[in-house]
Every structure is written in structure tokens, then in C-alpha cells.
Coordinates of C-alpha atoms in Angstrom, one line a residue:
Chain P
X1 CA 134.1 92.5 -92.7
X2 CA 131.1 93.6 -90.8
X3 CA 131.3 95.6 -87.6
X4 CA 128.4 96.3 -85.2
X5 CA 127.5 99.8 -84.4
X6 CA 128.0 99.0 -80.7
X7 CA 131.7 98.2 -81.2
X8 CA 132.1 101.1 -83.4
X9 CA 130.9 103.4 -80.7
X10 CA 133.3 101.8 -78.2
X11 CA 136.4 102.2 -80.3
X12 CA 136.1 105.2 -82.7
X13 CA 139.0 104.2 -85.0
X14 CA 137.1 101.1 -86.1
X15 CA 135.8 101.4 -89.7
X16 CA 132.2 100.3 -90.2
X17 CA 132.6 98.5 -93.6
X18 CA 135.0 98.1 -96.5
X19 CA 138.2 96.3 -97.5
X20 CA 140.0 98.5 -95.0
X21 CA 138.7 96.4 -92.2
X22 CA 141.1 93.6 -93.2
X23 CA 144.2 95.8 -93.0
X24 CA 143.1 97.1 -89.6
X25 CA 142.5 93.6 -88.4
X26 CA 145.9 92.4 -89.6
X27 CA 147.5 95.3 -87.8
X28 CA 145.7 94.6 -84.5
X29 CA 146.7 90.9 -84.8
X30 CA 150.3 91.8 -85.4
X31 CA 150.2 94.2 -82.4
X32 CA 148.9 91.5 -80.1
X33 CA 151.5 89.0 -81.3
X34 CA 154.4 91.5 -80.7
X35 CA 153.0 92.5 -77.3
X36 CA 153.1 88.8 -76.3
X37 CA 156.7 88.3 -77.6
X38 CA 158.4 91.5 -76.3
X39 CA 155.9 93.6 -74.3
X40 CA 154.0 96.8 -75.2
X41 CA 156.9 99.2 -74.4
X42 CA 159.3 97.5 -76.8
X43 CA 156.8 97.4 -79.7
X44 CA 156.8 100.4 -82.2
X45 CA 154.2 101.3 -84.7
X46 CA 156.8 100.6 -87.4
X47 CA 157.4 97.1 -86.1
X48 CA 153.7 96.3 -86.0
X49 CA 153.2 97.6 -89.6
X50 CA 156.2 95.5 -90.8
X51 CA 154.9 92.3 -89.1
X52 CA 151.5 92.9 -90.8
X53 CA 153.2 93.5 -94.2
X54 CA 151.8 97.0 -94.3
X55 CA 153.2 100.5 -94.1
X56 CA 153.7 102.6 -90.9
X57 CA 151.3 105.1 -92.6
X58 CA 148.6 102.5 -92.4
X59 CA 149.2 102.2 -88.7
X60 CA 148.9 105.9 -88.2
X61 CA 145.7 106.0 -90.4
X62 CA 143.9 103.6 -88.1
X63 CA 145.5 104.3 -84.7
X64 CA 146.1 107.8 -83.5
X65 CA 148.8 106.9 -81.0
X66 CA 149.8 104.1 -78.7
X67 CA 147.0 104.9 -76.2
X68 CA 144.4 104.6 -78.9
X69 CA 145.9 101.3 -80.1
X70 CA 145.9 99.9 -76.5
X71 CA 142.2 101.1 -76.1
X72 CA 141.3 99.2 -79.3
X73 CA 143.2 96.0 -78.3
X74 CA 141.4 96.0 -74.9
X75 CA 137.9 96.9 -76.3
X76 CA 137.9 94.6 -79.3
X77 CA 140.1 91.6 -78.2
X78 CA 140.4 91.4 -74.4
X79 CA 137.1 92.7 -73.2
X80 CA 135.0 90.3 -75.3
X81 CA 137.1 87.4 -74.0
X82 CA 136.7 88.5 -70.3
X83 CA 132.9 88.8 -70.9
X84 CA 132.8 85.3 -72.4
X85 CA 134.6 83.8 -69.4
X86 CA 132.5 85.5 -66.7
X87 CA 129.0 86.1 -68.2
X88 CA 127.8 82.5 -67.9
X89 CA 128.6 82.3 -64.1
X90 CA 125.4 81.1 -62.5
X91 CA 124.9 82.4 -58.9
X92 CA 123.2 79.2 -57.9
X93 CA 126.0 76.8 -59.0
X94 CA 128.3 75.0 -56.6
X95 CA 131.8 76.5 -56.2
X96 CA 133.4 73.5 -58.0
X97 CA 131.1 74.0 -61.0
X98 CA 131.8 77.7 -61.1
X99 CA 135.6 77.2 -61.0
X100 CA 135.4 74.4 -63.6
X101 CA 133.3 76.7 -65.9
X102 CA 135.6 79.7 -65.6
X103 CA 138.8 77.7 -66.1
X104 CA 137.3 75.9 -69.1
X105 CA 136.1 79.1 -70.8
X106 CA 139.4 80.9 -70.1
X107 CA 141.4 78.0 -71.6
X108 CA 139.1 77.9 -74.6
X109 CA 139.5 81.7 -75.1
X110 CA 143.3 81.4 -74.9
X111 CA 143.3 78.6 -77.5
X112 CA 141.7 81.2 -79.8
X113 CA 144.1 84.0 -78.7
X114 CA 147.3 82.4 -77.5
X115 CA 148.9 85.9 -77.0
X116 CA 146.7 86.6 -74.0
X117 CA 148.6 84.8 -71.1
X118 CA 152.0 86.3 -71.5
X119 CA 150.5 89.8 -72.2
X120 CA 148.4 89.4 -69.0
X121 CA 151.5 88.4 -67.0
X122 CA 153.7 91.2 -68.3
X123 CA 151.2 94.0 -68.8
X124 CA 148.6 93.4 -66.0
X125 CA 150.3 91.5 -63.2
X126 CA 153.7 93.2 -63.4
X127 CA 154.2 96.5 -61.6
X128 CA 154.0 99.2 -64.2
X129 CA 152.2 96.9 -66.7
X130 CA 150.8 99.1 -69.5
X131 CA 147.4 97.4 -69.7
X132 CA 146.7 97.1 -66.0
X133 CA 144.1 99.9 -65.6
X134 CA 142.4 99.3 -69.0
X135 CA 141.9 95.5 -68.3
X136 CA 140.8 96.0 -64.7
X137 CA 138.0 98.3 -65.8
X138 CA 136.7 95.4 -67.9
X139 CA 136.6 92.9 -65.0
X140 CA 132.9 92.2 -64.1
X141 CA 133.3 92.4 -60.3
X142 CA 129.7 91.4 -59.7
X143 CA 130.4 88.0 -61.4
X144 CA 133.8 87.6 -59.8
X145 CA 132.3 88.2 -56.4
X146 CA 129.8 85.4 -57.0
X147 CA 132.6 82.9 -57.0
X148 CA 134.2 84.0 -53.7
X149 CA 130.7 84.3 -52.1
X150 CA 129.9 80.8 -53.1
X151 CA 133.2 79.5 -51.7
X152 CA 132.6 81.4 -48.4
X153 CA 129.0 80.0 -48.2
X154 CA 130.2 76.5 -48.7
X155 CA 132.9 77.0 -46.0
X156 CA 130.3 78.3 -43.6
X157 CA 128.4 75.0 -44.1
X158 CA 131.6 73.0 -43.5
X159 CA 131.6 71.8 -47.1
X160 CA 135.0 73.4 -48.0
X161 CA 138.0 73.7 -45.7
X162 CA 138.2 76.9 -43.8
X163 CA 141.9 77.6 -44.5
X164 CA 141.1 78.7 -48.1
X165 CA 140.7 82.4 -48.6
X166 CA 137.6 82.8 -50.9
X167 CA 138.9 85.9 -52.6
X168 CA 142.5 84.8 -53.0
X169 CA 140.9 81.6 -54.6
X170 CA 139.7 83.7 -57.6
X171 CA 143.2 85.0 -58.0
X172 CA 144.7 81.5 -57.7
X173 CA 142.4 80.2 -60.3
X174 CA 143.1 83.0 -62.9
X175 CA 146.8 83.0 -62.0
X176 CA 147.3 79.3 -62.5
X177 CA 145.7 79.3 -65.9
X178 CA 147.6 82.4 -67.1
X179 CA 150.9 81.3 -65.6
X180 CA 150.8 77.7 -66.9
X181 CA 149.7 78.7 -70.4
X182 CA 152.2 81.6 -70.6
X183 CA 155.1 79.4 -69.6
X184 CA 154.2 76.0 -71.3
X185 CA 157.2 76.2 -73.7
X186 CA 159.5 77.2 -70.8
X187 CA 158.2 74.5 -68.6
X188 CA 158.8 71.9 -71.4
X189 CA 162.3 73.1 -71.8
X190 CA 163.1 73.1 -68.1
X191 CA 161.7 69.7 -67.4
X192 CA 162.6 68.1 -70.8
X193 CA 159.0 67.3 -71.5
X194 CA 156.7 67.6 -74.5
X195 CA 154.9 71.0 -74.3
X196 CA 151.5 70.4 -72.6
X197 CA 148.6 71.6 -74.6
X198 CA 146.0 74.0 -73.3
X199 CA 143.4 71.2 -72.7
X200 CA 145.9 69.2 -70.6
X201 CA 146.8 72.2 -68.6
X202 CA 143.1 73.0 -68.0
X203 CA 142.5 69.4 -66.8
X204 CA 145.4 69.7 -64.4
X205 CA 144.3 73.0 -63.0
X206 CA 140.6 72.0 -62.6
X207 CA 141.8 68.8 -60.8
X208 CA 144.1 70.8 -58.5
X209 CA 141.4 73.4 -57.6
X210 CA 138.7 70.8 -57.0
X211 CA 140.6 68.1 -55.1
X212 CA 144.2 69.1 -54.4
X213 CA 146.2 66.1 -53.3
X214 CA 143.1 64.2 -52.3
X215 CA 142.1 60.7 -53.5
X216 CA 139.8 60.5 -56.5
X217 CA 136.8 59.4 -54.6
X218 CA 136.8 61.9 -51.7
X219 CA 134.3 64.3 -53.3
X220 CA 132.0 61.6 -54.6
X221 CA 131.8 59.9 -51.2
X222 CA 131.0 63.2 -49.5
X223 CA 128.4 64.1 -52.1
X224 CA 126.7 60.7 -51.9
X225 CA 126.5 61.0 -48.2
X226 CA 124.8 64.3 -48.4
X227 CA 122.4 62.9 -51.0
X228 CA 123.7 65.3 -53.7
Chain F
X1 CA 181.9 91.5 -42.3
X2 CA 183.2 88.0 -42.7
X3 CA 183.0 86.1 -46.0
X4 CA 183.8 82.4 -46.4
X5 CA 186.4 81.3 -49.0
X6 CA 183.7 79.2 -50.7
X7 CA 181.6 82.2 -51.5
X8 CA 184.7 84.2 -52.5
X9 CA 185.5 81.6 -55.1
X10 CA 181.9 81.6 -56.4
X11 CA 181.8 85.3 -57.0
X12 CA 185.2 86.9 -57.4
X13 CA 184.2 90.5 -56.9
X14 CA 183.4 89.8 -53.3
X15 CA 185.9 91.2 -50.8
X16 CA 187.2 88.9 -48.0
X17 CA 187.2 91.3 -45.1
X18 CA 187.1 95.0 -44.3
X19 CA 184.6 97.9 -44.1
X20 CA 184.3 97.7 -47.9
X21 CA 182.1 94.7 -47.4
X22 CA 179.3 96.9 -46.1
X23 CA 179.3 99.2 -49.1
X24 CA 179.2 96.3 -51.4
X25 CA 176.3 94.7 -49.5
X26 CA 174.4 98.1 -49.6
X27 CA 174.9 98.2 -53.4
X28 CA 173.7 94.6 -53.8
X29 CA 170.6 95.3 -51.7
X30 CA 169.9 98.5 -53.7
X31 CA 170.2 96.5 -56.9
X32 CA 167.7 93.8 -55.9
X33 CA 165.2 96.5 -54.7
X34 CA 165.4 98.3 -58.0
X35 CA 165.2 95.1 -60.0
X36 CA 161.9 94.3 -58.2
X37 CA 160.5 97.7 -58.7
X38 CA 161.4 98.3 -62.4
X39 CA 163.2 95.3 -63.8
X40 CA 166.8 94.6 -64.6
X41 CA 166.9 96.3 -68.0
X42 CA 165.7 99.6 -66.6
X43 CA 168.2 99.7 -63.7
X44 CA 171.5 101.5 -64.3
X45 CA 174.6 101.3 -62.2
X46 CA 174.2 105.0 -61.5
X47 CA 170.6 104.4 -60.1
X48 CA 171.8 101.6 -57.9
X49 CA 174.7 103.7 -56.5
X50 CA 172.3 106.6 -55.9
X51 CA 169.8 104.4 -54.0
X52 CA 172.6 103.0 -51.8
X53 CA 173.8 106.6 -51.1
X54 CA 177.2 105.8 -52.8
X55 CA 179.0 106.9 -56.0
X56 CA 178.8 105.2 -59.4
X57 CA 182.6 104.7 -59.0
X58 CA 181.9 102.4 -56.1
X59 CA 179.6 100.3 -58.2
X60 CA 182.3 100.0 -60.9
X61 CA 184.9 99.1 -58.2
X62 CA 182.9 96.1 -57.0
X63 CA 181.0 95.0 -60.2
X64 CA 182.8 94.8 -63.5
X65 CA 179.6 95.1 -65.6
X66 CA 175.9 94.1 -65.5
X67 CA 176.7 90.5 -66.2
X68 CA 179.0 90.4 -63.2
X69 CA 176.4 92.1 -61.0
X70 CA 173.7 89.6 -62.0
X71 CA 176.1 86.7 -61.3
X72 CA 176.7 88.1 -57.8
X73 CA 173.0 88.6 -57.1
X74 CA 172.2 85.0 -58.2
X75 CA 175.2 83.5 -56.4
X76 CA 174.9 85.4 -53.1
X77 CA 171.2 86.0 -52.8
X78 CA 169.0 83.8 -55.0
X79 CA 171.1 80.5 -54.9
X80 CA 171.2 80.2 -51.1
X81 CA 167.5 80.8 -50.9
X82 CA 166.8 78.1 -53.5
X83 CA 169.0 75.7 -51.6
X84 CA 167.3 76.5 -48.3
X85 CA 163.9 75.7 -49.9
X86 CA 164.9 72.4 -51.6
X87 CA 167.7 70.9 -49.5
X88 CA 165.5 69.6 -46.7
X89 CA 163.1 67.7 -49.1
X90 CA 163.0 64.2 -47.7
X91 CA 162.5 61.5 -50.3
X92 CA 160.5 59.3 -48.0
X93 CA 157.9 62.0 -47.0
X94 CA 154.3 62.0 -48.2
X95 CA 153.6 64.4 -51.1
X96 CA 151.4 66.6 -48.9
X97 CA 154.3 67.0 -46.5
X98 CA 156.8 67.8 -49.2
X99 CA 154.5 70.5 -50.6
X100 CA 153.8 71.9 -47.2
X101 CA 157.6 72.1 -46.5
X102 CA 158.5 73.7 -49.8
X103 CA 155.8 76.3 -49.6
X104 CA 156.6 77.1 -46.0
X105 CA 160.3 77.5 -46.6
X106 CA 159.7 79.5 -49.8
X107 CA 157.3 81.9 -48.0
X108 CA 159.8 82.3 -45.1
X109 CA 162.6 83.1 -47.6
X110 CA 160.5 85.7 -49.3
X111 CA 159.7 87.3 -46.0
X112 CA 163.5 87.9 -45.6
X113 CA 163.9 89.0 -49.3
X114 CA 160.6 90.5 -50.4
X115 CA 162.1 91.5 -53.8
X116 CA 162.3 87.9 -54.9
X117 CA 158.7 87.2 -56.3
X118 CA 158.4 90.1 -58.7
X119 CA 161.9 89.6 -59.9
X120 CA 161.1 85.9 -60.5
X121 CA 157.9 86.8 -62.4
X122 CA 159.6 89.4 -64.5
X123 CA 163.2 88.0 -65.0
X124 CA 162.6 84.3 -64.9
X125 CA 159.1 83.5 -66.1
X126 CA 158.8 86.3 -68.8
X127 CA 160.1 85.5 -72.2
X128 CA 163.5 87.3 -72.4
X129 CA 163.8 87.5 -68.6
X130 CA 167.4 88.5 -67.8
X131 CA 167.9 86.0 -64.9
X132 CA 166.3 83.0 -66.5
X133 CA 169.4 81.0 -67.4
X134 CA 171.3 81.9 -64.3
X135 CA 168.5 80.9 -61.9
X136 CA 167.7 77.7 -63.8
X137 CA 171.2 76.5 -63.3
X138 CA 170.7 76.8 -59.5
X139 CA 167.5 74.6 -59.5
X140 CA 168.4 71.3 -57.8
X141 CA 166.5 69.0 -60.2
X142 CA 167.3 65.9 -58.2
X143 CA 165.2 67.4 -55.3
X144 CA 162.5 68.9 -57.6
X145 CA 162.1 65.5 -59.2
X146 CA 161.5 63.9 -55.7
X147 CA 158.2 65.9 -55.4
X148 CA 156.8 64.9 -58.8
X149 CA 157.9 61.3 -58.3
X150 CA 156.2 61.1 -54.9
X151 CA 153.0 62.5 -56.4
X152 CA 153.1 60.0 -59.2
X153 CA 153.7 57.1 -56.8
X154 CA 150.7 58.1 -54.7
X155 CA 148.6 58.4 -57.8
X156 CA 149.6 54.9 -58.8
X157 CA 148.3 53.7 -55.4
X158 CA 145.1 55.6 -55.9
X159 CA 145.8 58.0 -53.0
X160 CA 145.8 61.1 -55.2
X161 CA 143.5 61.8 -58.1
X162 CA 144.9 60.8 -61.5
X163 CA 144.0 64.1 -63.4
X164 CA 146.8 66.0 -61.6
X165 CA 150.0 66.2 -63.7
X166 CA 152.9 65.5 -61.2
X167 CA 155.4 67.7 -62.9
X168 CA 153.0 70.6 -63.6
X169 CA 152.2 70.3 -59.9
X170 CA 155.7 71.5 -59.0
X171 CA 155.3 74.5 -61.3
X172 CA 151.8 75.2 -59.9
X173 CA 153.2 75.2 -56.4
X174 CA 156.1 77.6 -57.1
X175 CA 153.9 79.7 -59.4
X176 CA 151.1 80.2 -56.8
X177 CA 153.6 81.3 -54.1
X178 CA 155.5 83.7 -56.4
X179 CA 152.3 85.1 -58.1
X180 CA 150.4 85.7 -54.9
X181 CA 153.3 87.3 -53.1
X182 CA 154.4 89.4 -56.1
X183 CA 150.8 90.7 -56.5
X184 CA 149.6 91.1 -52.9
X185 CA 149.4 94.9 -53.1
X186 CA 147.7 94.8 -56.5
X187 CA 145.3 92.1 -55.3
X188 CA 144.4 94.3 -52.2
X189 CA 143.8 97.3 -54.5
X190 CA 141.6 95.4 -57.0
X191 CA 139.4 93.7 -54.4
X192 CA 139.4 96.5 -51.8
X193 CA 140.9 94.3 -49.1
X194 CA 143.7 94.6 -46.6
X195 CA 146.9 93.4 -48.2
X196 CA 147.3 89.7 -47.1
X197 CA 150.6 89.0 -45.4
X198 CA 153.0 86.2 -46.5
X199 CA 151.9 83.8 -43.8
X200 CA 148.2 84.2 -44.7
X201 CA 149.0 83.6 -48.4
X202 CA 151.1 80.6 -47.4
X203 CA 148.2 79.1 -45.5
X204 CA 145.8 79.6 -48.4
X205 CA 148.2 78.0 -50.9
X206 CA 149.0 75.0 -48.7
X207 CA 145.3 74.5 -48.1
X208 CA 144.6 74.7 -51.9
X209 CA 147.3 72.3 -52.8
X210 CA 146.4 69.8 -50.2
X211 CA 142.6 69.7 -50.3
X212 CA 141.3 72.0 -53.1
X213 CA 137.6 72.6 -52.7
X214 CA 137.2 69.5 -50.5
X215 CA 135.7 69.4 -47.0
X216 CA 138.1 69.7 -44.1
X217 CA 137.8 66.1 -42.9
X218 CA 138.3 64.4 -46.3
X219 CA 142.0 63.7 -45.8
X220 CA 141.7 62.8 -42.1
X221 CA 139.0 60.2 -42.8
X222 CA 141.0 58.6 -45.6
X223 CA 144.2 58.5 -43.5
X224 CA 142.4 57.0 -40.5
X225 CA 140.9 54.3 -42.7
X226 CA 144.3 53.5 -44.0
X227 CA 145.7 53.4 -40.4
X228 CA 148.2 56.2 -41.1

């Protein structure tokens, strides 16, 4: 496995080259899976090693302690995903386009890393969550602010209803994606339905954010009238 | 304090009359507050008694064990709140009215019992949540189904966009309320804003569910055209 010097600098336990890279990657993957299933607090180094089919000594070779392990999970797994979601946000796009883009990229990222939503619910949203501070430091607030500013500008022009809170809107968007994807099996069990896949959930959320309970043509009519 | 025979039957530890009722109520209140702060698993009988200013012996006098305590919290606190939210749903109302009613009553119930949202997130939504089964048994599925059926009927008539999933919509609605109310202090901290109160959050969610990013007049125009 190859590792870039930039990432090496950000998480010192990460080896530059060699077969060891695979073992370390297996351990990180096992850790994220257990975090999603049972939370960070309930997950021991021994359990992670066992899930990865390796020894606890290997865990301690790569990760000094739990803090170091959490640093590596955030630096190598969560931060790149957050960046991939927010980096492409275009300050000149319409709010609906921004929201559609963020939701789409977030859903795509979660399809690659299905352990993300329940970990986010448990370890970021919950009081006392063990990844809260680390994950917050990775949120690109300049990009996040672009979305709420675009909503507020459109409201000022009367293009979006005034009762929406532009900043809460960002939280609604992220929360809907994380909540629906974290609870899809639970939802299916409660309502006796087939578990919705990530793409179906993404379509529902994008539709909800863009039009709510409005008829399908409402936006098209408005945009036509305005010559958009 | 007076207690009705109906409630006595539902939770046997509950005394019929007498000053003891107050002590028991203090203990239940302390339990719900601690559940919200730190979760059910981390909350001991001793900690609950201490918070209520009473002795552990009092806890054991009223509540046989943790299962019994959780039964009482659900029967006496959570079930009446769920019933107050769902009972008034009118099968003949328009979807937007149903959603507005459910969100409004849920927000009002949480204003009386602010410990509800974080407990719901942690103990119902999370995998392994310790109230999941008990709370689910209290959900009035006949009423819940009315909302998704009304959305589906309106979609069939072309009055609501087809991309919304009518059943996921119920989950979106409940999830938005619980998530925003559970995380209002966190949200305020992250975005350097005053903590939004429950009414402001309720207005935002109702607006989002009804109109999404549509202009304020979209619904009025459509309704006028249809002579509603």
C-alpha cells in the first residue's frame, strides 16, 4: 500500500510502505465497524484485534492508545469524507443545487463507509460523544456557511419561504441523511418494509428539502416565470 | 397526589394515594433527567436517589429493578406523550395539516418534558437502545399509517411530488423534531448562535416539511387554483 507523505504527517502512526500497511488498514476497518455496532466506549483494543484476525500486540504496535486510534480514524477516514462532501460547494450555485450536491455526495460517501451514520449519531450528536470535538474541527465552516448564506439571500429576494432558518437548514440536511441511513434496518423492521437503500433515501431527502409537500410542478412554474 | 385505577393497573409499583406519591414522582423525574444526560446504562439506582435527595432504599421500595423502572417511565411518561401527539390525527385532514399538527403537539410535549429528545435518540434510535422495544409497543400504528396514506393519496392525485417516500416521511418528521431539539445547545455552540427555542425549531421544521426550498406563495397559488 502506498501512503502519501501528507497523510503520514497528519497521523504519525501510519507506516509509509510495506506489508504492514495491510494489517494496519484491517485494524482500522475493524475498529470503525465495531464503533458503529456498539460505540467507541464499549470497544476494546482486544476486540478490534480479534475482529481483524490479528493479535492485540499488533493493535498496540500501530496505535499508542485509544486517543491515538481515534485521531487516526478521524484523520484517515472521516476527514477525507467530510472534505469530499463540502469541497465542491460552489458559492454561486442556487441553494437547491447546493443541497442536492451535498446530500448526493454524503450518500455516496456513506455507501463506501456504511459505518459513518451510526457513529455520527452516537459519537458526535449524543452528549458525551467521543468523536465530537475531533469531527467538529474537520468541518469546513467557510463552505458550510455558503449554504446558509445562499438560503438567506434567496429568502431576501422572496424566492424561498421566510419561515425556514437558513442555519438550522444545514443541520436538517445533514441530520436527515445521517438519521435515515443509520436507522434504515430499524425503520424497515418497524414499518414491515424492505430496507430502503442509500440511493432511495437520498432521493427522498432531496425531494423533501427542495419541495416539501408541494406539487411536482411548483418549482418549474416559478423558475419559468422568472426566466431561469 | 391522586392516581387513577387505570394507571395503577398499568404500572403496579405506583401507589394509589398518600404522601409517598411525591417521593416516587421525584424519583421518576430524577431518573428521566439522568437518562437524558448520560443514558440508561450509566444511571444507577443510587445516582437517581441522590439526585432526588432521597435514599437508595426509597428507590428499591418503589422500583423492583431497572426493568420495572423502565416500564414505569414508559407507561407513565412516554406513552401518554405519544398518545397526546397521535390521538388527534384526523383521517380526513390534508397531509400538510396532519404534519403541522403532529409536529406542533410533539414540540409542545417536549417543552413539558425536555428530557425526551436525547433519550429517544440514544435509547430508541441507537442500535442496542434500552427503551426501543418498550417505546415501539406504544406507537399507535393505525394513526401513524393515516399520515403516510394521506401523503400517498395526495401523490396519486399529483398534489405532492412523487419522489417523496410517504412512509419515510413520517420518520423524517419525527427525526427532525427529535434531532433538532436534542441538539439545540450543540448546534448553538457549533454555529456560534443563540440556542433556538422549541417554538422556533418547530416553525422551521413545519416550514421545511410543507414547502422545502419553495417560494412562500407556491402552496397558496396552487390551493387557490383548485378552489380550496
